[in-house]
Amino acid sequence: MATYVLIHGAWHTGTELGPVAGLIAAAGHKTFTPTIKGNRPGDPKTTSLAEAVQSIVDYLADNNLTDLILVGHSYGGMVITGVADRVPQRIRRLVYWNAFVPNSGESIYDMLPPELVDLFNAVAAERGDGTIVLPFQVWREALINDADLETAQRAYRALNPHPLRTLSDKILLKTNPADMIVAKSYINCTEDISLPHHYPWHPRLSQKLGLFRLIQVAGSHELCFSNPMRLAQAIIDAGRD
Amino acid sequence: MATYVLIHGAWHTGTELGPVAGLIAAAGHKTFTPTIKGNRPGDPKTTSLAEAVQSIVDYLADNNLTDLILVGHSYGGMVITGVADRVPQRIRRLVYWNAFVPNSGESIYDMLPPELVDLFNAVAAERGDGTIVLPFQVWREALINDADLETAQRAYRALNPHPLRTLSDKILLKTNPADMIVAKSYINCTEDISLPHHYPWHPRLSQKLGLFRLIQVAGSHELCFSNPMRLAQAIIDAGRD
Amino acid sequence: MATYVLIHGAWHTGTELGPVAGLIAAAGHKTFTPTIKGNRPGDPKTTSLAEAVQSIVDYLADNNLTDLILVGHSYGGMVITGVADRVPQRIRRLVYWNAFVPNSGESIYDMLPPELVDLFNAVAAERGDGTIVLPFQVWREALINDADLETAQRAYRALNPHPLRTLSDKILLKTNPADMIVAKSYINCTEDISLPHHYPWHPRLSQKLGLFRLIQVAGSHELCFSNPMRLAQAIIDAGRD
């Protein structure tokens, strides 16, 4: 039995990872699905990346979690990297699931294609409250392209406005991911075009891990909604020794 | 219920798309499989790309088709792009299936690797009648690599000499695909090596669509022969709202 | 019924290909799994690449094998290329399975990313007996990433130290693979990260074959251990006419 802590992506909370956590638990593991500061109801939308990381460091301490498999989705890759840098002794393996892999000094904005930075900045300027949301058409075509319309709409309604600072803040690390001695895996959903395939998650970002295990499965960026069972199996294959 | 119009590729006619259209129809949709001018029995082999496009514009008008999902395979990508530029009001979504995506002023020749242009020119020079055919060995290894030999031979016998001009003519568009407001999908068969994978269909050509939905399935360029059911499902997944 | 000769990779012997050969035989084919000189018990670890090639040329002559489908895995791609150059009349089709494809004058070292050359040289310097072995962690994460730990450990125990010279020797060919008139296939296991995906087996090496048939299957570099049935089917699909 292993312990899995699943860290969600931008616009999500831990609740949306409930179904996949349930399937991992049904396979005999302990699972946790915290929500990062900035995405919890009532959190200030000025939350910084450092505060986001700290909130998960605190969660692990509060729950006394050790020897854990720490899984990060998308933006969650920033958070698990920061957590692993802060409390490496708690972690057995890092699992990046179509997730950003930062070196010290990098932000998500530094890893995005310019057209997405432009889109996010335009949305933020229009909203003016320090958050961004995804236009539904982008969500439906580029993030959840493998689901039917009803699933895409239902999942969209669950999203929350995301604090912009966590995407533009640069992370500070004592150790870059390639030099971390913890075991590392990367799950790549092969139809994930939330980053365009000429500027992809894998291998562009995964190779920053140094030695890592690759797991690939069919699916979009939002496999947690479109096929939780396939995602659960991928996380287990990525997380085992 | 949706309406699907399937536009074949070079050397093919609509007849070869009959099995996949039948499966789409069995799922409750209306389907049409016209043959482009230049590939119909008796068509002049001097047919231009503009005439090819016009023949489908006329077909849609003659059959009073609207709100349709227009699917183009390979060369058919040129044709559906030209049709969408001419009669956008008839179209609900464009679906490119391992298909060329031209901007205004581009020909298929402009999107082919030099070795294929050389091959086609050599075949055309030898034939001297304005058409090209594919050598069987190229067909069998690079276009229908996922089928058994009998299927490859049977499918080869169904092909017709293709008018060279439709490959070398440059298309003229009022609006490039990325700027078309119609919804767009790209189906990428992952073992399609009719274009070599260092010079691929996706993402090299697909990214010219701007925002699009990616659907990927296992299979060669000629999935219509090797696995019509898998292709039909992919077209439905690509074509739904 | 066809005749398949399966040529193993570095660190392996023919024995490890027994399960996949058994499945190919069960489909009605003749199969052979020789061990290359240098990997047989008692072979001198100073074995050169030319001697390795010669040992398979001799094996085919001793067993009077003709009209055969010659399959090479990884390092075995060097060997089957050398054999095809020496005795093309014996061969119906070459099948490269995540295998090196050399032109005349090239070594495996010439086709490896610099970090792997450094790793192998460091291991060789430490061992000092002309052989290299893979560190278990590299094996488990980058070569057999799709298996469970028990399978990874069991397979690791079957490996033998590999003669370094066969990786650094340059091959001499009368004819480069692209110009060989024999039929050629390439099997690409899509999760094979033994070569990193920014410096991949396919299409970087496969495209050196000229016209070839692509077969892709899910799996790591060591699919012979993790899923022999899927590999057997891929070899049959790659080997048929």
XYZ file of C-alpha atoms in Angstrom:
723
model
C 0.000 0.000 0.000
C 1.297 3.396 -0.944
C 0.180 6.929 -0.128
C -0.840 9.184 -3.028
C -1.299 12.937 -2.697
C -2.911 14.388 -5.821
C -2.309 18.082 -6.530
C -4.765 19.637 -8.970
C -4.132 22.130 -11.777
C -5.194 25.711 -12.383
C -8.934 26.432 -12.148
C -9.497 23.139 -10.312
C -9.816 22.069 -6.687
C -9.074 18.734 -5.071
C -12.751 17.837 -5.348
C -12.476 17.297 -9.101
C -9.834 14.636 -8.453
C -12.196 12.731 -6.175
C -13.214 10.087 -8.718
C -9.635 9.225 -9.697
C -8.578 9.186 -6.025
C -11.456 6.842 -5.291
C -10.233 4.397 -7.931
C -6.666 4.547 -6.599
C -8.022 3.912 -3.105
C -10.039 0.965 -4.419
C -6.735 -0.549 -5.573
C -5.582 -0.525 -1.958
C -3.776 2.797 -1.547
C -4.253 5.812 0.718
C -5.171 8.995 -1.169
C -5.367 12.693 -0.389
C -6.711 15.495 -2.583
C -5.984 18.855 -0.960
C -6.879 22.145 -2.603
C -4.026 24.594 -3.146
C -4.298 28.027 -1.529
C -5.765 30.410 -4.089
C -8.298 27.891 -5.369
C -10.213 27.296 -2.114
C -13.528 29.150 -1.659
C -12.763 32.503 -0.092
C -9.013 32.453 -0.763
C -7.571 35.820 -1.764
C -7.049 35.900 -5.511
C -3.758 37.704 -4.905
C -2.273 34.404 -3.719
C 1.351 34.083 -4.765
C 3.101 30.955 -6.017
C 5.150 30.813 -2.808
C 1.953 30.869 -0.731
C 0.481 28.151 -2.929
C 3.517 25.922 -2.358
C 3.491 26.697 1.365
C -0.137 25.627 1.658
C 0.731 22.104 0.505
C 3.884 21.978 2.664
C 1.597 22.814 5.591
C -0.978 20.218 4.527
C 1.622 17.460 4.506
C 2.849 18.511 7.949
C -0.661 18.843 9.399
C -1.517 15.351 8.185
C 1.903 13.963 9.053
C 2.301 12.459 5.577
C 5.574 10.739 4.672
C 6.886 8.236 2.102
C 4.336 9.638 -0.270
C 3.832 9.692 -3.996
C 3.188 13.313 -4.834
C 1.288 13.778 -8.091
C 0.943 17.155 -9.814
C -1.309 18.060 -12.724
C -0.456 20.986 -15.031
C 0.052 24.016 -12.712
C 0.328 21.427 -9.932
C 3.771 20.580 -11.358
C 5.006 23.939 -10.086
C 3.598 23.190 -6.654
C 4.974 19.660 -6.277
C 8.392 20.853 -7.448
C 8.375 23.552 -4.808
C 7.164 21.133 -2.143
C 9.845 18.558 -3.061
C 12.465 21.276 -2.777
C 11.200 22.230 0.695
C 10.435 18.823 2.254
C 12.229 16.158 0.172
C 12.316 13.793 3.144
C 8.535 13.321 2.936
C 8.506 12.141 -0.681
C 9.062 8.716 -2.235
C 8.361 9.702 -5.840
C 7.208 12.734 -7.816
C 4.693 12.126 -10.586
C 4.136 14.884 -13.132
C 0.908 14.483 -15.109
C 1.013 16.815 -18.121
C 2.576 19.194 -15.663
C 4.989 22.094 -15.740
C 8.564 21.290 -14.689
C 10.308 24.480 -13.562
C 13.939 25.159 -12.904
C 14.738 27.773 -10.309
C 13.837 31.228 -11.602
C 11.148 30.045 -14.020
C 7.434 30.791 -14.082
C 4.650 29.047 -15.974
C 4.587 32.060 -18.278
C 8.204 31.256 -19.177
C 7.092 27.791 -20.371
C 3.986 28.835 -22.306
C 3.864 29.640 -26.019
C 3.471 33.388 -26.583
C -0.100 33.053 -27.885
C -1.254 31.582 -24.562
C 0.488 34.293 -22.559
C -1.308 36.829 -24.745
C -4.649 35.077 -24.223
C -4.236 34.946 -20.433
C -3.143 38.563 -20.225
C -6.101 39.663 -22.327
C -8.522 37.730 -20.118
C -6.906 39.130 -16.955
C -7.071 42.703 -18.272
C -10.762 42.297 -19.061
C -11.579 40.770 -15.650
C -9.415 43.153 -13.649
C -9.653 41.147 -10.390
C -6.314 39.336 -10.537
C -7.812 36.123 -11.896
C -8.151 34.422 -15.227
C -10.723 32.023 -16.620
C -10.682 29.941 -19.782
C -13.108 30.781 -22.582
C -15.452 27.797 -22.973
C -14.517 27.202 -26.606
C -10.809 26.895 -25.703
C -11.712 24.555 -22.849
C -13.898 22.380 -25.043
C -11.573 22.114 -28.072
C -8.081 22.218 -26.571
C -8.412 20.973 -22.971
C -11.206 18.391 -22.961
C -11.205 17.360 -26.607
C -11.849 13.696 -25.809
C -15.142 14.118 -23.928
C -18.680 14.667 -25.103
C -20.237 18.126 -24.873
C -22.256 17.349 -21.736
C -19.128 16.249 -19.841
C -17.255 19.305 -21.101
C -20.036 21.619 -19.893
C -20.432 19.914 -16.524
C -16.663 20.035 -15.878
C -16.505 23.677 -16.967
C -19.105 24.615 -14.366
C -16.821 23.159 -11.644
C -13.893 25.471 -12.460
C -12.945 28.482 -10.357
C -11.198 31.722 -11.431
C -7.458 31.184 -11.051
C -5.055 33.648 -9.368
C -2.887 35.061 -12.128
C 0.167 35.586 -9.895
C 0.705 31.843 -9.529
C 1.308 31.685 -13.286
C 3.579 34.699 -13.545
C 5.542 34.289 -10.284
C 8.975 32.735 -10.726
C 9.744 29.786 -8.471
C 12.875 29.756 -6.308
C 14.470 26.338 -5.741
C 17.559 25.161 -3.920
C 17.731 22.149 -6.283
C 16.469 21.883 -9.854
C 14.316 18.822 -10.655
C 17.030 17.017 -12.668
C 19.294 17.145 -9.629
C 16.695 16.034 -7.088
C 17.516 12.502 -5.958
C 13.878 11.512 -5.488
C 12.401 9.137 -8.116
C 10.391 10.866 -10.849
C 7.744 9.884 -13.380
C 5.978 11.774 -16.143
C 2.485 10.869 -17.373
C 1.811 12.169 -20.855
C -1.739 12.104 -22.201
C -1.140 11.757 -25.918
C -4.063 13.919 -27.099
C -3.317 16.754 -24.679
C -3.171 19.873 -26.869
C -3.582 22.388 -24.048
C 0.017 23.067 -24.986
C 0.313 22.808 -28.772
C 2.128 19.727 -30.037
C 4.819 21.816 -31.685
C 5.539 23.149 -28.166
C 4.577 20.127 -26.097
C 4.512 18.878 -22.523
C 6.598 15.846 -23.424
C 9.499 15.735 -24.117
C 10.048 19.511 -23.941
C 9.256 19.797 -20.228
C 9.609 16.165 -19.094
C 13.266 16.064 -20.114
C 14.007 18.667 -17.448
C 13.523 15.857 -14.895
C 16.759 14.066 -15.801
C 16.210 10.320 -15.358
C 12.455 9.708 -15.259
C 9.896 7.044 -16.036
C 7.508 7.783 -18.906
C 3.905 6.593 -18.817
C 1.686 7.503 -21.758
C -2.056 7.094 -22.109
C -4.635 8.192 -24.641
C -6.547 11.250 -23.557
C -6.810 15.000 -23.260
C -5.511 17.375 -20.594
C -8.661 16.699 -18.559
C -8.553 12.907 -18.374
C -9.760 13.252 -14.757
C -13.189 14.040 -16.213
C -13.163 12.048 -19.454
C -11.725 8.762 -18.167
C -10.878 8.628 -14.437
C -10.194 4.884 -14.591
C -7.531 5.197 -17.286
C -5.943 8.034 -15.352
C -5.987 6.091 -12.080
C -4.198 3.177 -13.744
C -1.620 5.543 -15.249
C -0.978 7.134 -11.846
C -0.527 3.709 -10.271
C 1.858 2.624 -13.065
C 3.760 5.875 -12.658
C 3.833 5.739 -8.878
C 4.864 2.152 -8.143
C 8.487 1.387 -7.370
C -28.561 13.742 -35.742
C -25.890 15.509 -37.749
C -25.069 15.613 -41.444
C -21.643 14.377 -42.531
C -20.188 15.005 -45.988
C -17.033 12.945 -46.525
C -14.554 14.220 -49.118
C -12.054 11.613 -50.334
C -8.350 11.994 -51.062
C -6.252 11.733 -54.213
C -6.701 8.542 -56.290
C -9.940 7.745 -54.465
C -13.640 8.281 -55.143
C -16.522 8.610 -52.725
C -17.265 4.912 -53.185
C -14.241 3.887 -51.119
C -15.683 5.858 -48.191
C -18.942 3.890 -48.365
C -18.157 1.520 -45.480
C -17.190 4.291 -43.069
C -20.213 6.363 -44.137
C -22.409 3.340 -43.505
C -21.115 3.059 -39.957
C -21.660 6.774 -39.315
C -25.187 6.420 -40.683
C -25.775 3.421 -38.412
C -25.002 5.737 -35.468
C -27.940 7.894 -36.535
C -26.434 10.504 -38.828
C -27.003 11.512 -42.458
C -23.971 10.905 -44.696
C -22.913 11.907 -48.187
C -19.865 10.710 -50.141
C -19.551 12.722 -53.343
C -16.677 12.229 -55.776
C -14.605 15.315 -56.576
C -14.377 16.424 -60.214
C -11.245 14.893 -61.707
C -11.747 11.533 -60.018
C -15.134 10.615 -61.520
C -15.130 8.180 -64.459
C -14.751 10.205 -67.644
C -13.635 13.434 -65.963
C -10.945 15.330 -67.858
C -7.580 14.697 -66.243
C -6.749 18.368 -66.802
C -9.138 19.225 -63.957
C -7.838 22.171 -61.922
C -8.002 22.599 -58.170
C -10.525 25.424 -58.606
C -12.778 23.123 -60.642
C -12.398 20.412 -58.006
C -13.513 22.809 -55.275
C -16.365 24.111 -57.422
C -17.672 20.594 -57.981
C -18.245 20.165 -54.237
C -19.691 23.669 -53.857
C -22.154 22.669 -56.579
C -22.873 19.327 -54.904
C -23.784 21.010 -51.636
C -26.075 23.436 -53.456
C -27.689 20.732 -55.592
C -28.453 18.673 -52.481
C -29.375 21.740 -50.429
C -27.031 20.674 -47.628
C -26.584 22.987 -44.609
C -25.370 22.797 -41.002
C -23.014 20.071 -42.151
C -19.856 18.513 -40.865
C -17.463 18.586 -43.803
C -14.721 15.978 -43.570
C -11.681 15.997 -45.858
C -9.058 13.264 -46.222
C -5.542 14.110 -47.449
C -6.001 16.039 -50.745
C -9.610 16.463 -49.607
C -8.266 18.977 -47.068
C -7.561 21.362 -49.944
C -11.092 20.899 -51.208
C -12.911 21.388 -47.888
C -10.815 24.486 -47.193
C -11.800 25.927 -50.553
C -15.444 25.011 -50.014
C -15.479 26.561 -46.511
C -14.030 29.745 -47.956
C -16.765 29.875 -50.611
C -19.851 28.786 -48.670
C -19.076 29.132 -44.942
C -22.768 29.496 -44.121
C -23.387 25.851 -45.016
C -20.841 24.432 -42.562
C -21.076 23.603 -38.854
C -17.578 22.128 -38.477
C -14.580 21.243 -40.647
C -12.860 17.930 -39.946
C -9.421 17.351 -41.439
C -8.397 13.690 -41.477
C -4.652 13.465 -42.177
C -5.386 16.233 -44.607
C -3.564 19.175 -46.125
C -4.334 22.580 -44.574
C -3.518 25.324 -47.073
C -3.198 29.023 -46.601
C -4.053 31.214 -49.566
C -1.407 30.866 -52.245
C -0.300 27.364 -51.257
C -0.446 24.125 -53.221
C -0.085 20.555 -51.998
C 3.348 20.575 -53.622
C 4.287 23.418 -51.265
C 3.483 21.162 -48.292
C 5.193 17.965 -49.509
C 8.752 16.934 -48.726
C 10.999 17.347 -51.782
C 11.405 13.590 -52.286
C 7.652 13.162 -52.805
C 7.493 16.062 -55.256
C 10.324 14.376 -57.168
C 8.529 11.020 -57.115
C 5.260 12.505 -58.364
C 6.996 14.503 -61.094
C 8.879 11.412 -62.258
C 5.679 9.370 -62.394
C 3.882 12.169 -64.254
C 6.693 12.508 -66.790
C 6.615 8.789 -67.493
C 2.827 8.676 -67.866
C 2.569 11.895 -69.908
C -1.237 12.156 -69.628
C -1.477 14.715 -66.832
C -2.060 12.103 -64.126
C -0.067 10.364 -61.459
C -0.402 6.956 -59.822
C 1.322 5.508 -56.758
C 3.778 2.630 -57.226
C 2.302 -0.391 -55.412
C 5.281 -0.791 -53.098
C 4.935 2.816 -51.864
C 1.202 2.277 -51.390
C 1.711 -0.939 -49.456
C 4.548 0.205 -47.166
C 3.853 3.901 -46.615
C 0.103 4.373 -47.129
C -1.588 1.164 -45.970
C 1.074 -0.207 -43.636
C -1.493 -1.462 -41.119
C -3.410 -3.812 -43.423
C -2.693 -7.312 -44.696
C -1.474 -7.805 -48.246
C -4.857 -8.881 -49.614
C -6.532 -5.719 -48.298
C -3.684 -3.611 -49.690
C -4.043 -5.208 -53.121
C -7.830 -4.975 -53.213
C -7.736 -1.310 -52.189
C -5.017 -0.562 -54.754
C -7.214 -1.917 -57.553
C -9.917 0.626 -56.588
C -7.647 3.655 -57.143
C -7.870 5.926 -60.178
C -5.124 8.020 -61.829
C -5.140 11.431 -60.171
C -5.046 14.771 -62.036
C -1.639 16.303 -61.334
C -2.863 19.902 -61.564
C -4.896 19.570 -58.383
C -1.641 18.955 -56.516
C 0.376 21.736 -58.111
C -2.339 24.420 -58.359
C -2.198 27.040 -55.625
C -5.448 27.679 -53.789
C -6.858 31.189 -53.489
C -8.748 31.965 -50.293
C -10.429 35.069 -48.894
C -9.795 33.750 -45.371
C -7.032 31.442 -44.154
C -8.129 28.454 -42.040
C -6.857 29.891 -38.731
C -9.078 32.924 -39.270
C -12.199 31.007 -40.295
C -14.759 31.227 -37.493
C -16.178 27.771 -38.166
C -15.272 25.019 -35.634
C -12.390 22.771 -36.714
C -11.062 19.317 -35.823
C -8.025 17.356 -36.932
C -7.938 13.538 -36.952
C -4.390 12.201 -36.874
C -3.813 8.514 -37.562
C -0.677 7.859 -35.554
C 0.926 5.352 -37.953
C 0.325 7.491 -41.045
C 3.726 7.733 -42.746
C 2.446 8.861 -46.139
C 4.138 12.051 -45.025
C 7.314 11.104 -43.164
C 7.213 11.637 -39.419
C 10.056 14.126 -39.538
C 7.759 16.188 -41.804
C 4.380 15.162 -40.452
C 0.668 15.887 -40.886
C 0.304 16.748 -37.216
C 1.291 19.195 -35.783
C 3.041 20.706 -38.825
C -0.156 21.158 -40.847
C -2.816 20.910 -38.128
C -1.452 23.934 -36.290
C -2.387 26.079 -39.295
C -6.001 25.689 -38.138
C -5.607 27.954 -35.094
C -7.887 26.634 -32.333
C -8.811 23.057 -33.215
C -9.807 19.783 -31.572
C -7.330 16.917 -31.913
C -8.516 13.338 -32.255
C -5.873 10.626 -32.631
C -6.343 6.978 -33.508
C -4.026 4.122 -34.342
C -3.790 3.464 -38.047
C -2.277 4.251 -41.409
C -3.252 6.862 -43.993
C -5.797 4.413 -45.402
C -7.764 3.605 -42.258
C -10.893 3.681 -44.444
C -9.800 0.277 -45.745
C -7.946 -1.170 -42.760
C -10.416 -0.303 -40.004
C -13.576 1.588 -41.089
C -15.133 1.216 -37.636
C -12.253 2.916 -35.848
C -12.315 5.685 -38.427
C -16.079 6.141 -38.143
C -15.768 6.548 -34.367
C -12.953 9.063 -34.813
C -15.028 11.078 -37.284
C -17.975 11.101 -34.876
C -15.707 12.172 -31.975
C -14.215 14.881 -34.183
C -17.538 16.039 -35.583
C -19.726 16.301 -32.488
C -20.257 19.671 -30.834
C 4.445 -19.845 -43.114
C 7.448 -17.572 -42.853
C 10.838 -17.924 -41.174
C 11.711 -15.399 -38.453
C 15.222 -14.962 -37.058
C 15.195 -12.729 -33.980
C 18.438 -10.917 -33.107
C 18.614 -9.634 -29.547
C 20.027 -6.355 -28.226
C 22.947 -5.462 -25.987
C 23.123 -7.272 -22.615
C 20.656 -9.901 -23.855
C 20.921 -13.391 -25.362
C 18.550 -15.240 -27.645
C 17.042 -16.959 -24.613
C 15.249 -13.805 -23.505
C 13.436 -13.741 -26.849
C 12.122 -17.268 -26.301
C 8.619 -16.257 -25.173
C 8.027 -13.948 -28.134
C 9.460 -16.558 -30.537
C 7.114 -19.135 -29.030
C 4.117 -16.916 -29.768
C 5.266 -16.302 -33.347
C 5.717 -20.060 -33.770
C 2.223 -20.640 -32.363
C 0.923 -18.455 -35.223
C 2.407 -20.957 -37.674
C 5.897 -19.629 -38.393
C 9.410 -21.023 -38.002
C 11.525 -19.063 -35.502
C 15.199 -18.906 -34.536
C 16.783 -16.984 -31.647
C 20.580 -17.175 -31.947
C 22.881 -15.398 -29.529
C 25.376 -12.976 -31.049
C 29.094 -13.623 -30.439
C 30.151 -11.566 -27.434
C 26.988 -12.321 -25.463
C 27.302 -16.140 -25.298
C 28.669 -17.619 -22.066
C 32.455 -17.771 -22.355
C 32.717 -15.417 -25.345
C 35.690 -13.048 -25.190
C 34.506 -9.613 -24.110
C 36.886 -8.111 -26.676
C 34.487 -9.229 -29.393
C 34.358 -6.695 -32.232
C 31.284 -5.580 -34.152
C 32.623 -7.350 -37.275
C 32.922 -10.613 -35.336
C 29.424 -10.138 -33.959
C 28.031 -9.727 -37.496
C 30.066 -12.682 -38.746
C 28.636 -14.930 -36.045
C 25.120 -14.420 -37.377
C 26.242 -14.769 -41.008
C 27.711 -18.128 -39.954
C 24.561 -19.098 -38.071
C 22.388 -18.516 -41.137
C 24.782 -20.591 -43.277
C 25.060 -23.397 -40.726
C 21.275 -23.655 -40.516
C 20.827 -23.102 -44.259
C 18.261 -20.351 -43.641
C 16.862 -18.453 -46.634
C 13.850 -16.285 -47.486
C 13.898 -15.134 -43.901
C 12.543 -12.222 -41.954
C 15.487 -10.901 -39.979
C 14.460 -8.952 -36.884
C 16.911 -6.848 -34.880
C 16.346 -5.217 -31.505
C 18.353 -2.146 -30.427
C 22.041 -3.091 -30.889
C 20.709 -5.971 -33.032
C 19.951 -3.352 -35.682
C 23.686 -2.977 -36.253
C 23.994 -6.734 -36.647
C 21.081 -7.271 -39.046
C 22.288 -4.356 -41.176
C 25.735 -5.931 -41.407
C 24.249 -9.351 -42.163
C 21.972 -7.937 -44.877
C 24.973 -6.253 -46.457
C 26.902 -9.561 -46.486
C 24.193 -12.072 -47.461
C 21.273 -10.137 -48.949
C 20.161 -13.192 -50.922
C 19.067 -14.926 -47.726
C 16.687 -12.182 -46.601
C 13.065 -11.455 -47.491
C 12.586 -8.489 -45.140
C 14.495 -6.631 -42.436
C 12.566 -5.652 -39.307
C 14.116 -3.077 -36.988
C 12.535 -3.043 -33.522
C 13.642 0.125 -31.701
C 16.957 -0.614 -33.345
C 19.954 1.326 -34.533
C 20.136 1.930 -38.296
C 23.731 2.605 -39.310
C 25.146 3.956 -42.514
C 28.624 2.800 -43.461
C 31.195 4.321 -41.148
C 28.830 4.787 -38.195
C 28.940 3.256 -34.719
C 26.232 3.091 -32.066
C 28.158 5.763 -30.189
C 27.654 8.038 -33.212
C 23.877 7.631 -32.799
C 23.665 8.071 -29.013
C 23.048 11.333 -27.186
C 26.231 12.573 -25.484
C 24.930 11.868 -21.974
C 24.586 8.148 -22.751
C 28.075 7.960 -24.265
C 29.367 9.581 -21.070
C 27.419 7.120 -18.916
C 28.715 4.097 -20.830
C 32.293 5.343 -20.780
C 32.112 5.966 -17.046
C 30.741 2.476 -16.417
C 33.416 0.928 -18.669
C 36.205 2.841 -16.924
C 34.993 1.654 -13.557
C 34.695 -1.994 -14.659
C 37.928 -2.052 -16.652
C 37.210 -5.410 -18.345
C 36.001 -4.167 -21.714
C 32.327 -4.525 -20.822
C 29.501 -2.304 -19.698
C 26.412 -2.955 -17.606
C 23.352 -0.797 -17.000
C 22.759 0.643 -13.514
C 19.521 -0.904 -12.211
C 17.802 2.458 -11.755
C 18.407 3.387 -15.411
C 17.140 -0.041 -16.483
C 13.996 0.233 -14.348
C 13.029 3.823 -15.233
C 14.212 4.249 -18.814
C 14.297 0.755 -20.348
C 11.495 -1.239 -18.722
C 9.249 1.578 -17.545
C 6.067 -0.330 -18.436
C 6.631 -3.381 -16.200
C 6.166 -3.956 -12.496
C 9.193 -4.029 -10.214
C 9.315 -7.815 -9.969
C 9.449 -8.201 -13.760
C 12.084 -5.487 -13.963
C 14.242 -7.247 -11.353
C 13.824 -10.701 -12.889
C 14.724 -9.419 -16.357
C 17.708 -7.504 -14.972
C 19.131 -10.703 -13.486
C 19.097 -12.276 -16.984
C 21.357 -9.615 -18.501
C 25.053 -10.184 -19.264
C 27.899 -7.636 -19.379
C 28.107 -6.307 -22.928
C 31.341 -5.965 -24.961
C 31.990 -2.245 -25.306
C 33.730 -2.553 -28.690
C 30.495 -3.540 -30.421
C 29.105 -0.117 -29.473
C 32.137 1.936 -30.442
C 33.223 0.029 -33.580
C 32.146 1.650 -36.831
C 30.361 -0.630 -39.283
C 31.564 -0.973 -42.863
C 28.871 -1.550 -45.490
C 28.897 -1.900 -49.264
C 25.333 -0.577 -49.334
C 23.605 1.758 -46.890
C 20.167 0.667 -45.632
C 18.212 3.205 -47.708
C 19.768 1.746 -50.856
C 19.246 -1.914 -49.958
C 16.532 -3.361 -52.171
C 15.228 -5.715 -49.504
C 11.882 -4.806 -47.881
C 12.188 -3.030 -44.531
C 9.973 -2.401 -41.505
C 10.451 -0.424 -38.310
C 8.658 -1.290 -35.059
C 8.484 1.662 -32.677
C 7.419 1.085 -29.094
C 5.853 4.408 -28.222
C 6.976 4.542 -24.570
C 10.586 3.564 -25.341
C 12.684 6.255 -23.657
C 15.951 4.319 -23.677
C 16.791 7.004 -26.209
C 15.225 10.256 -25.009
C 12.232 11.426 -27.011
C 13.957 14.619 -28.042
C 16.549 12.338 -29.691
C 14.368 9.381 -30.583
C 14.515 6.015 -32.363
C 11.706 7.002 -34.687
C 11.808 8.958 -36.970
C 15.419 10.018 -36.386
C 16.886 6.566 -37.103
C 14.001 4.884 -38.942
C 14.095 7.462 -41.725
C 17.560 6.205 -42.670
C 15.823 3.131 -44.113
C 14.360 4.986 -47.106
C 10.985 3.407 -47.927
C 9.869 1.408 -44.888
C 6.736 0.172 -43.151
C 6.026 1.642 -39.713
C 4.410 -0.446 -36.980
C 3.848 1.206 -33.606
C 2.785 -0.401 -30.351
C 2.496 0.765 -26.769
C 5.421 -0.312 -24.645
C 8.927 0.257 -23.410
C 12.266 -0.776 -24.897
C 11.909 -4.157 -23.191
C 8.499 -5.204 -24.489
C 9.918 -8.735 -24.792
C 9.591 -8.947 -21.009
C 6.604 -6.689 -20.324
C 4.249 -7.911 -23.056
C 5.582 -10.687 -25.340
C 2.192 -11.162 -26.997
C 1.916 -7.548 -28.107
C 5.462 -7.712 -29.418
C 4.843 -10.982 -31.279
C 1.836 -9.446 -33.028
C 3.869 -6.375 -33.954
C 6.650 -8.534 -35.405
C 4.120 -10.507 -37.457
C 2.487 -7.278 -38.708
C 5.923 -5.904 -39.560
C 7.165 -9.101 -41.182
C 4.280 -10.093 -43.441
C 4.417 -9.220 -47.138
